[in-house]
GROMACS .gro file of C-alpha atoms in nm:
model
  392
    1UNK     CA    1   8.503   4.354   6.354
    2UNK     CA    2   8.693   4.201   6.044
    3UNK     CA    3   8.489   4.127   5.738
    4UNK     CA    4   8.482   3.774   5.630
    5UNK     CA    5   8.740   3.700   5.358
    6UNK     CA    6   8.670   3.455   5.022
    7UNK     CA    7   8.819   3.353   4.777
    8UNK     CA    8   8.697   3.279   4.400
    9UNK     CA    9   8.882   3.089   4.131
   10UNK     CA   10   8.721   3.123   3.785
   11UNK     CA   11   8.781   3.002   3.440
   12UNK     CA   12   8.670   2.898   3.126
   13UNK     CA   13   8.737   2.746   2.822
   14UNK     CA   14   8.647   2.665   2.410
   15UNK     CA   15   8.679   2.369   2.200
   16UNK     CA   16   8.800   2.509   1.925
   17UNK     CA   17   8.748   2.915   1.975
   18UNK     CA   18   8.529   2.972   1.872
   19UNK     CA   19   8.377   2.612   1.960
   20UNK     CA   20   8.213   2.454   2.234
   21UNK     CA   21   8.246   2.645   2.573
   22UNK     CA   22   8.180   2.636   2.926
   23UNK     CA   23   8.318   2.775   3.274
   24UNK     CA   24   8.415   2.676   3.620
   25UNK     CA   25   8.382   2.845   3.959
   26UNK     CA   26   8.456   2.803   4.261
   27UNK     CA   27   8.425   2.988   4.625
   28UNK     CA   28   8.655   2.904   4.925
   29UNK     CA   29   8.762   3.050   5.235
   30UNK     CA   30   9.137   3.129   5.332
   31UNK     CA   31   9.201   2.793   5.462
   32UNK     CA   32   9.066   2.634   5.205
   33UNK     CA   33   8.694   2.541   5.303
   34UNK     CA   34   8.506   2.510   4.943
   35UNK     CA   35   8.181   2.686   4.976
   36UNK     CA   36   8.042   2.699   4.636
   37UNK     CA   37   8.092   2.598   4.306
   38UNK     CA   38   7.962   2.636   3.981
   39UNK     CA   39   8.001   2.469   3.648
   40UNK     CA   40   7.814   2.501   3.288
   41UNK     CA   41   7.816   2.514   2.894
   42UNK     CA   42   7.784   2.806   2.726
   43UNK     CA   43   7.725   2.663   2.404
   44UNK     CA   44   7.971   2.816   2.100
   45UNK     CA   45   8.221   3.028   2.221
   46UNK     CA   46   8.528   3.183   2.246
   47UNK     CA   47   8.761   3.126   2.548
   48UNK     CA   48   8.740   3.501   2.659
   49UNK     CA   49   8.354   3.452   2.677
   50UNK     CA   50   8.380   3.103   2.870
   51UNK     CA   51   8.612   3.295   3.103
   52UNK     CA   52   8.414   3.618   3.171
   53UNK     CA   53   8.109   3.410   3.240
   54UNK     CA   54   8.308   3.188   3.520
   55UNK     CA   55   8.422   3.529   3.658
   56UNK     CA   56   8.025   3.604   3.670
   57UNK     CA   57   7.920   3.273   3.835
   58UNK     CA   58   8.181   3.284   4.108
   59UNK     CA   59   8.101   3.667   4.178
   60UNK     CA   60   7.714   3.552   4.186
   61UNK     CA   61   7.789   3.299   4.444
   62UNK     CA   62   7.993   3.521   4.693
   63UNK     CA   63   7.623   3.668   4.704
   64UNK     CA   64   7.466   3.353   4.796
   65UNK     CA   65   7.744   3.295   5.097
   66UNK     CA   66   7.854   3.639   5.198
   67UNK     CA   67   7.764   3.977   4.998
   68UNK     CA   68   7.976   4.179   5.212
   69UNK     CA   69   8.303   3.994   5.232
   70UNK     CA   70   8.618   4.102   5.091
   71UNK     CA   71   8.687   3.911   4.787
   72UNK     CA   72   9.006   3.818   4.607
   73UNK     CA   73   8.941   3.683   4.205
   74UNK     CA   74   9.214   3.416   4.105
   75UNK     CA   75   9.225   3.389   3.731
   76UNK     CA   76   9.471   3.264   3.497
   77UNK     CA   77   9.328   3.481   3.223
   78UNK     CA   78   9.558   3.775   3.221
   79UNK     CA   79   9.291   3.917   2.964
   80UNK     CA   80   9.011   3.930   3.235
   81UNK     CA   81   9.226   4.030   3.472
   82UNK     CA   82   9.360   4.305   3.342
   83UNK     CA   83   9.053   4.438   3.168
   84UNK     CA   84   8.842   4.402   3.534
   85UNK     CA   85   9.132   4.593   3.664
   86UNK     CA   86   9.065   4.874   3.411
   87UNK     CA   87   9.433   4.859   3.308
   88UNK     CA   88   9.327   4.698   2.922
   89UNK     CA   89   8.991   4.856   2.689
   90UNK     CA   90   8.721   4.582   2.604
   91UNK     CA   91   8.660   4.580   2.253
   92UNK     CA   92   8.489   4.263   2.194
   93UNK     CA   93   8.089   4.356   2.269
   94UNK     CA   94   7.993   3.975   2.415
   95UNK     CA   95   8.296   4.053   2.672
   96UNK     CA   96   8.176   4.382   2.718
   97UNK     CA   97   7.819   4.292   2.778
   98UNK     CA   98   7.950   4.014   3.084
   99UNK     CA   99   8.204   4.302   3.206
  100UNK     CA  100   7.893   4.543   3.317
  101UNK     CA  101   7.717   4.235   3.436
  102UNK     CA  102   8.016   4.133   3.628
  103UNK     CA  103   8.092   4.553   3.739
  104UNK     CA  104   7.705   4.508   3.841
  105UNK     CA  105   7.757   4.210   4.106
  106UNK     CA  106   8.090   4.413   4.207
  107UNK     CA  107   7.857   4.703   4.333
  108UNK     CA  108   7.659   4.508   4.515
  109UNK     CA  109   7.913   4.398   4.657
  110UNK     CA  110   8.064   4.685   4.755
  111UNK     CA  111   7.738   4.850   4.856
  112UNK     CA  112   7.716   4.540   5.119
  113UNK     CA  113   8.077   4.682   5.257
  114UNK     CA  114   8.269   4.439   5.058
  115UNK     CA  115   8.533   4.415   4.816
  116UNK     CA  116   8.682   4.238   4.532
  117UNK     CA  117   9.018   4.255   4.370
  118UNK     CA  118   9.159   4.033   4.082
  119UNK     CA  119   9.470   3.847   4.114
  120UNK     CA  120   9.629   3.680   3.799
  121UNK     CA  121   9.784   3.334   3.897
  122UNK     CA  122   9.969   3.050   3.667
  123UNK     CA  123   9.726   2.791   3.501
  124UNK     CA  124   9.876   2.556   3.741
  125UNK     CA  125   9.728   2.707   4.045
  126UNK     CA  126   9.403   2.691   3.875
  127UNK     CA  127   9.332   2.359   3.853
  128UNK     CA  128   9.018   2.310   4.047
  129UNK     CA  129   8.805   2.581   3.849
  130UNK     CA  130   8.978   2.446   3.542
  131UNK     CA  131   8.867   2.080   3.605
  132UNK     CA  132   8.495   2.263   3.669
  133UNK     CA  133   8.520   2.421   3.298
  134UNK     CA  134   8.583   2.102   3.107
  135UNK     CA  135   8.332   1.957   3.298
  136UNK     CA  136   8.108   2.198   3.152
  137UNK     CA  137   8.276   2.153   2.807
  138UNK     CA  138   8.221   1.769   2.876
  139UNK     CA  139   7.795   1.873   2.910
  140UNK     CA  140   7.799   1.856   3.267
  141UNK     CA  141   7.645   2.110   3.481
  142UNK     CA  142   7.742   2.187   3.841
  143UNK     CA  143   7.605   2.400   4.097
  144UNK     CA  144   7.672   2.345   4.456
  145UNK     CA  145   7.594   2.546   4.771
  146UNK     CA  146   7.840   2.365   5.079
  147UNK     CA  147   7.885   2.628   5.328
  148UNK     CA  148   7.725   2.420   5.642
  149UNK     CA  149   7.946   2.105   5.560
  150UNK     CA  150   8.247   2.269   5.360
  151UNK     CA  151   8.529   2.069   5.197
  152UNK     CA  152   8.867   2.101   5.087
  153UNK     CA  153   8.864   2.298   4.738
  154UNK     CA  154   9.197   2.133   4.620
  155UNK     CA  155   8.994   1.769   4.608
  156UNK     CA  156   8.784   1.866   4.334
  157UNK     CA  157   9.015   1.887   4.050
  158UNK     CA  158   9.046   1.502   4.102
  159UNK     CA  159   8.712   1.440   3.978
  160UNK     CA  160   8.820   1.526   3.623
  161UNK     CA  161   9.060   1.557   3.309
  162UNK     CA  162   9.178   1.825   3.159
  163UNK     CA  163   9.043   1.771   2.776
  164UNK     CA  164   9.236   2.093   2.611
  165UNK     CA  165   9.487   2.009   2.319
  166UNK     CA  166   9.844   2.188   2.401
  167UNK     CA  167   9.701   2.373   2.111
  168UNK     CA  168   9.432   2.547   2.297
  169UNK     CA  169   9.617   2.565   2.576
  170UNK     CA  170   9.851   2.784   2.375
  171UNK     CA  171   9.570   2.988   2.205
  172UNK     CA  172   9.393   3.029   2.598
  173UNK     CA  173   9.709   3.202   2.748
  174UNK     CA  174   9.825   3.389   2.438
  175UNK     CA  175   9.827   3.755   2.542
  176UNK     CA  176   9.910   4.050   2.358
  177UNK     CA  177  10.218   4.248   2.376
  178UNK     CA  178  10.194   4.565   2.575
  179UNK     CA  179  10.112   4.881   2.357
  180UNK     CA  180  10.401   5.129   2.407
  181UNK     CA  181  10.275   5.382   2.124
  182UNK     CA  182  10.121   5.700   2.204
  183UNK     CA  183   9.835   5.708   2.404
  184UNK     CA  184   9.472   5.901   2.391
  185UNK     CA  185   9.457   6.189   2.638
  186UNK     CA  186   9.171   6.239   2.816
  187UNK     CA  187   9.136   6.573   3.029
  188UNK     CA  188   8.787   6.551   3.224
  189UNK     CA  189   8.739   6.968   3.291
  190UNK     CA  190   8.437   6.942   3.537
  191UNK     CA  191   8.188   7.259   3.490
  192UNK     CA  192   8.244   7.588   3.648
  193UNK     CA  193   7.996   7.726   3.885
  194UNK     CA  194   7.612   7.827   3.883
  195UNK     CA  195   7.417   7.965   4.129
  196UNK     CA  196   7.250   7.602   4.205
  197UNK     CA  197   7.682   7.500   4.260
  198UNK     CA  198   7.676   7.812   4.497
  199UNK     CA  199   7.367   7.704   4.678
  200UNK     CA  200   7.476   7.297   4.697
  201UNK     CA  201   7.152   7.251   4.485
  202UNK     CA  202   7.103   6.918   4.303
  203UNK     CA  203   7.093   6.968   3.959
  204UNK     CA  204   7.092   6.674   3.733
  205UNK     CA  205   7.009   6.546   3.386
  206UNK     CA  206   6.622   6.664   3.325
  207UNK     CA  207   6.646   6.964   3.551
  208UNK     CA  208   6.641   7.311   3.571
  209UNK     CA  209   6.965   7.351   3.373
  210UNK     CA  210   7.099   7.663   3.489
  211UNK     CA  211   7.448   7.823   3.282
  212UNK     CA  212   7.726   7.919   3.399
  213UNK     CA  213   7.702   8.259   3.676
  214UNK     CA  214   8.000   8.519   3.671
  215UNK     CA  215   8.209   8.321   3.861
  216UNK     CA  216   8.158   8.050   3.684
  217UNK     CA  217   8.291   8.184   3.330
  218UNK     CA  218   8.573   8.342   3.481
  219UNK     CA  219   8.674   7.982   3.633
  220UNK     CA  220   8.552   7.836   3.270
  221UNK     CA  221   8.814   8.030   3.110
  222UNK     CA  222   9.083   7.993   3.355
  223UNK     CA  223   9.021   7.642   3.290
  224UNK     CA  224   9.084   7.617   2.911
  225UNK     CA  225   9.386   7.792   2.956
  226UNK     CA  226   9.499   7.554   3.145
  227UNK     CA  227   9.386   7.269   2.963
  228UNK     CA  228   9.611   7.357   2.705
  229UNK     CA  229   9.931   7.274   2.882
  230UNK     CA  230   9.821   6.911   2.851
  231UNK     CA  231   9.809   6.892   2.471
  232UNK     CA  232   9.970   6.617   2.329
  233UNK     CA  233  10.051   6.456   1.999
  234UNK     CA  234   9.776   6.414   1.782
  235UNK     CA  235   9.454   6.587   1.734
  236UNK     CA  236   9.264   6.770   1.953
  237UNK     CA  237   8.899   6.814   2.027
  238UNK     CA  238   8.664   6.882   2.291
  239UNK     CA  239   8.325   6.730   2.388
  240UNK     CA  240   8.075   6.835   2.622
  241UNK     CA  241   7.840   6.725   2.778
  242UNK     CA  242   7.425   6.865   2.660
  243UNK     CA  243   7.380   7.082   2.999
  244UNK     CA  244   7.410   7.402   2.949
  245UNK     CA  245   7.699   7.448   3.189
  246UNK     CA  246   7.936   7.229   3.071
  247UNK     CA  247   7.826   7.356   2.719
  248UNK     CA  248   7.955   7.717   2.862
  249UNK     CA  249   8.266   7.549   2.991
  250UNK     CA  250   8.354   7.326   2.674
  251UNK     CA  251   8.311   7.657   2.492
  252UNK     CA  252   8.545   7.856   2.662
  253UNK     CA  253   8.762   7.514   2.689
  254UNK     CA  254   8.705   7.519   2.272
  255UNK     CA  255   8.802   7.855   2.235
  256UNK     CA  256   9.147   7.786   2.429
  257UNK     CA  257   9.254   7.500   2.191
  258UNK     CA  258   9.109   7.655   1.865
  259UNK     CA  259   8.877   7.404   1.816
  260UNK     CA  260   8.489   7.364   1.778
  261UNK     CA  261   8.291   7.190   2.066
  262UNK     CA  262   8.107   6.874   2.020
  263UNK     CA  263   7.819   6.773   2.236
  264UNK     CA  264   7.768   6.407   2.351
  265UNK     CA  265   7.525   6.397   2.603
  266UNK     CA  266   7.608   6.083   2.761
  267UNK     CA  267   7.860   6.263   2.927
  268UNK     CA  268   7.530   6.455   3.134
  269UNK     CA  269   7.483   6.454   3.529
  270UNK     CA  270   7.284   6.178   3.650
  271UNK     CA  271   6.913   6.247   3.680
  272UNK     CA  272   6.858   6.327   4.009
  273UNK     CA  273   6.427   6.297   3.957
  274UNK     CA  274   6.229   6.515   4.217
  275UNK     CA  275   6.537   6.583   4.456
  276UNK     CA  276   6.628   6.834   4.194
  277UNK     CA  277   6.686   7.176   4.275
  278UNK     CA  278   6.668   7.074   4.637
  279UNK     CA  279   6.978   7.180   4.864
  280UNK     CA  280   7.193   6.858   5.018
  281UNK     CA  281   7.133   7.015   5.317
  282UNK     CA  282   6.774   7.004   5.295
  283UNK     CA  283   6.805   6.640   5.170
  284UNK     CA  284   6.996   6.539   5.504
  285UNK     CA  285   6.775   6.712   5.726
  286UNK     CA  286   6.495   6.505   5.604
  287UNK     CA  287   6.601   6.211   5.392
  288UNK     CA  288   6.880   6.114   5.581
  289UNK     CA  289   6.837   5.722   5.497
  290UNK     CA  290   6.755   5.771   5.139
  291UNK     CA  291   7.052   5.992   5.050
  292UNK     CA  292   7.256   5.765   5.202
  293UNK     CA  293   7.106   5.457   4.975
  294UNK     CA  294   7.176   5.677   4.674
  295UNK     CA  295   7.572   5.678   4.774
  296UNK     CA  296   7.565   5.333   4.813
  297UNK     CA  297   7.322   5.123   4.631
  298UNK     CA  298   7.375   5.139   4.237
  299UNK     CA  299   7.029   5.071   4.163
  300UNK     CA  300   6.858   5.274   4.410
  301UNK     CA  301   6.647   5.583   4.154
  302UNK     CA  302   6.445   5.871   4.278
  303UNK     CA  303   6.141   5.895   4.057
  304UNK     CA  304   6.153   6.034   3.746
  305UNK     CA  305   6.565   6.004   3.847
  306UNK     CA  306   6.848   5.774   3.735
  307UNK     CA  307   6.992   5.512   3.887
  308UNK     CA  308   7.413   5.488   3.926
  309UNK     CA  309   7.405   5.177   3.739
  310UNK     CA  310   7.216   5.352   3.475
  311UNK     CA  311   7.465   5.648   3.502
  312UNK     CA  312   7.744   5.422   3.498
  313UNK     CA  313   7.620   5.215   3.158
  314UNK     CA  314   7.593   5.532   2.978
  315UNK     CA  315   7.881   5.697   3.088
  316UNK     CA  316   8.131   5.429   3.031
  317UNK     CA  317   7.973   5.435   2.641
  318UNK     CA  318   8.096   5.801   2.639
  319UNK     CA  319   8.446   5.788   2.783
  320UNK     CA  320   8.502   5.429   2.508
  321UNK     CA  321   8.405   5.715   2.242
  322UNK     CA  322   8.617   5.957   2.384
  323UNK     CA  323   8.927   5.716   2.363
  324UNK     CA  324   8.844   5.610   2.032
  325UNK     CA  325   8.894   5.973   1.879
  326UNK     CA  326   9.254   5.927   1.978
  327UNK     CA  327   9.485   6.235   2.047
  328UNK     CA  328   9.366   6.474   2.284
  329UNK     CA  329   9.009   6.505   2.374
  330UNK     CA  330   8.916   6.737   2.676
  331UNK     CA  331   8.563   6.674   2.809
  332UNK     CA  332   8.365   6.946   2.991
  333UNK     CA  333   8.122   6.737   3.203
  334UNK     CA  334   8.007   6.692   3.572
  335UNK     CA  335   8.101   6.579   3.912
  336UNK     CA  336   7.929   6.211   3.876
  337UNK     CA  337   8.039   6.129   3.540
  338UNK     CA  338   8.418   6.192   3.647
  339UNK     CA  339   8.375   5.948   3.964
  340UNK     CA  340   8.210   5.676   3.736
  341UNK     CA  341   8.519   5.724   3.513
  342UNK     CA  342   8.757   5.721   3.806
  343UNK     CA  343   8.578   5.399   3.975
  344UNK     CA  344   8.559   5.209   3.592
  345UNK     CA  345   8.935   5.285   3.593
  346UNK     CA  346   9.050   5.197   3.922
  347UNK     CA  347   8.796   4.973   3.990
  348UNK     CA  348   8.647   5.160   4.312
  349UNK     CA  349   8.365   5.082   4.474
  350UNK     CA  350   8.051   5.315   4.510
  351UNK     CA  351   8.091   5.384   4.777
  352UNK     CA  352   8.416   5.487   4.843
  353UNK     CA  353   8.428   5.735   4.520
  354UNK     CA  354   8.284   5.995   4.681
  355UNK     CA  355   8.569   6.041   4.852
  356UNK     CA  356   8.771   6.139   4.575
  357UNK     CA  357   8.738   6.530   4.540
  358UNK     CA  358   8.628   6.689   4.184
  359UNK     CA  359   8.607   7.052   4.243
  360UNK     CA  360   8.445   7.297   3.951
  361UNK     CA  361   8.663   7.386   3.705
  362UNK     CA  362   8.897   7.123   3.791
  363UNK     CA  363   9.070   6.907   3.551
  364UNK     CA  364   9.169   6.537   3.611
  365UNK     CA  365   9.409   6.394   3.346
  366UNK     CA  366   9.395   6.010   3.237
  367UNK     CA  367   9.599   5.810   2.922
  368UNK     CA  368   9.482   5.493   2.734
  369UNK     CA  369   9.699   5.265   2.540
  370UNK     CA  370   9.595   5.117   2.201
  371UNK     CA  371   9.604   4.775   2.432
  372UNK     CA  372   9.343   4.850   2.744
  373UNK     CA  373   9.625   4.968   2.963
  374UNK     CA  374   9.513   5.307   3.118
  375UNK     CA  375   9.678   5.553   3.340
  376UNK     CA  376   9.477   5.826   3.607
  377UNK     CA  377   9.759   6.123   3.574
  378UNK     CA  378   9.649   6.368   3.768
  379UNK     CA  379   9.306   6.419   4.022
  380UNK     CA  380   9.132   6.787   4.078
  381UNK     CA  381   9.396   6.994   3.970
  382UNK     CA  382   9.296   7.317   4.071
  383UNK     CA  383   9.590   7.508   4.042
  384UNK     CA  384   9.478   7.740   3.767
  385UNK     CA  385   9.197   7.876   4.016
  386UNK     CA  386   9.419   8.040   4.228
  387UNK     CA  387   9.502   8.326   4.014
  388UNK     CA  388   9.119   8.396   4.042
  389UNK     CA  389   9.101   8.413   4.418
  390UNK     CA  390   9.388   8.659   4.425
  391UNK     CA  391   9.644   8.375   4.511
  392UNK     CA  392   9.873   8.455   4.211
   0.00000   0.00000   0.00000
């Protein structure tokens, strides 16, 4: 059976930006039908902030109407768009701070079995959630629930006037020109093996913390040689993560490059609480329905664990550092912390990362522009293994 599709059309706006703000929202269904809609102030402002917190009221009221639906985000802010695609950086920290609050909603979403994905559209086929933002602007405030009656979204833009000066108008939709200089390059070099990798053993932030077996430094090294063939202009450092095997990895990684290793232990696994040290197949014989609510719901934490939201917050903080050091930074970190970088980029849901493989020792290559705009080059390259299992 087909999930239910909806549709939300968000925006905001600022009196003078900074000035005074507000948003519009509104949710529909494919033909039409409004089902929600949402309008307030949000006192002084800038228009990026107005929009980000329409794009947070219409993803709050999919919840209220249908959590797991797939979800298509009409914006005319090519700004929001483009940043909650993961193709543009957030600098400002307000924006930032409604991003993760908006990526939040998105994963619960997604762990309902729904989707969202953002569509940029002219300001002209925006009207109705425009017409809700002035409202606000005008000290109105809006929130309606009509998904028993239902009505035709396009009437509600008659209800009001679009206040904005072709001044602000101009200042709303100004958007950068692309960045076309030389990017940061990020090389994500998940750790090589332990005996807890050998054994499928949990093994997470505030755990045993095992190093690196044999195996594991062979693979370490094989991996920094590697790593090497993806230098690019700039400089060039390494960070690791504060486990001790990705602290035997970035080493080796170091050593490669001729650099010295930095820790930054946001890059860690996620705390797995008291499942760690216990075997996945252990956990599935006996935990079947709680293993499963760890894949899938972000705020779901075993005791003494971490949630993914948690993981997710902290992790994101790490890779925005990473990018800032510009050049080349390889990062010697873990399996988790390379999906949450991989679903913040591509804007994947939960629960479908873990279908995206990140063997040990394998590198997965991404580039950030100056501008936000962000490219995933490569995914588990493995290539450099095979010398190791007697491949050539």
């Amino acid at each position: 059976m087909s999930r239910r599709r909806l549709v939300v059309e968000a925006d905001g706006g600022s009196r003078g930006n900074p000035g005074p703000a507000g948003y519009g929202a509104l949710v529909r269904d494919p033909d039409g039908r409004l089902l929600a809609e949402r309008a307030e102030s949000v006192g002084i402002a800038s228009n990026n902030v107005a929009e980000y917190s329409g794009l947070l009221a219409g993803l709050r009221a999919v919840l209220g109407v249908e959590p797991g639906a797939d979800v298509e985000v009409r914006m005319d802010s090519k700004l929001v768009v483009e940043q909650m695609s993961g193709r543009w950086k957030i600098k400002h920290a307000d924006m930032r701070r409604l991003a993760l609050e908006a990526r939040d909603v998105l994963t619960q979403i997604s762990a309902a079995g729904g989707s969202v994905t953002f569509t940029w559209v002219p300001r002209s086929q925006n009207v109705a959630a425009d017409a809700l933002a002035n409202a606000a602007m005008d000290g109105r405030s809006i929130s309606r629930d009509l998904r028993d009656e239902g009505t035709d979204a396009s009437s509600v833009s008659e209800e009001f006037v679009d206040a904005r000066t072709p001044a602000e108008e101009a200042e709303t939709s100004r958007v950068a020109p692309a960045d076309v200089g030389e990017p940061t390059r990020l090389v994500l070099v998940r750790h090589g093996v332990t005996d807890f990798t050998v054994a499928s053993k949990l093994d997470g932030r505030g755990g045993t913390d095992p190093a690196l077996n044999d195996e594991g430094r062979r693979m370490a090294r094989a991996a920094g040689e590697a790593a090497r063939a993806y230098v690019g202009a700039g400089p060039v450092s390494v960070v690791t993560s504060g486990l001790r095997r990705a602290v035997d990895t970035g080493a080796e990684v170091a050593h490669a490059l001729g650099v010295a290793p930095e820790v930054d232990i946001d890059w860690d696994e996620q705390a797995f609480g008291d499942w760690d040290g216990r075997s996945v197949g252990w956990l599935q014989a006996r935990f079947p329905a709680d293993l499963e609510r760890m894949r899938v719901d972000a705020d779901y934490a075993r005791p003494g664990g971490e949630s993914q939201s948690e993981l997710t917050e902290r992790v994101v903080k790490a890779f925005d550092r990473a990018v800032a050091r510009g050049g080349t930074v390889v990062v010697a970190t873990h399996r988790k912390p390379i999906m949450v970088v991989l679903a913040h980029l591509l804007g994947i849901g939960q629960d479908r990362i873990w279908r995206v493989a990140t063997a040990p020792a394998s590198l997965t290559g991404i580039e950030v522009w100056a501008d936000g705009g962000a490219s995933v080059s490569f995914v588990n390259d493995t290539h450099h293994l095979r010398r190791l299992e007697g491949r050539g």
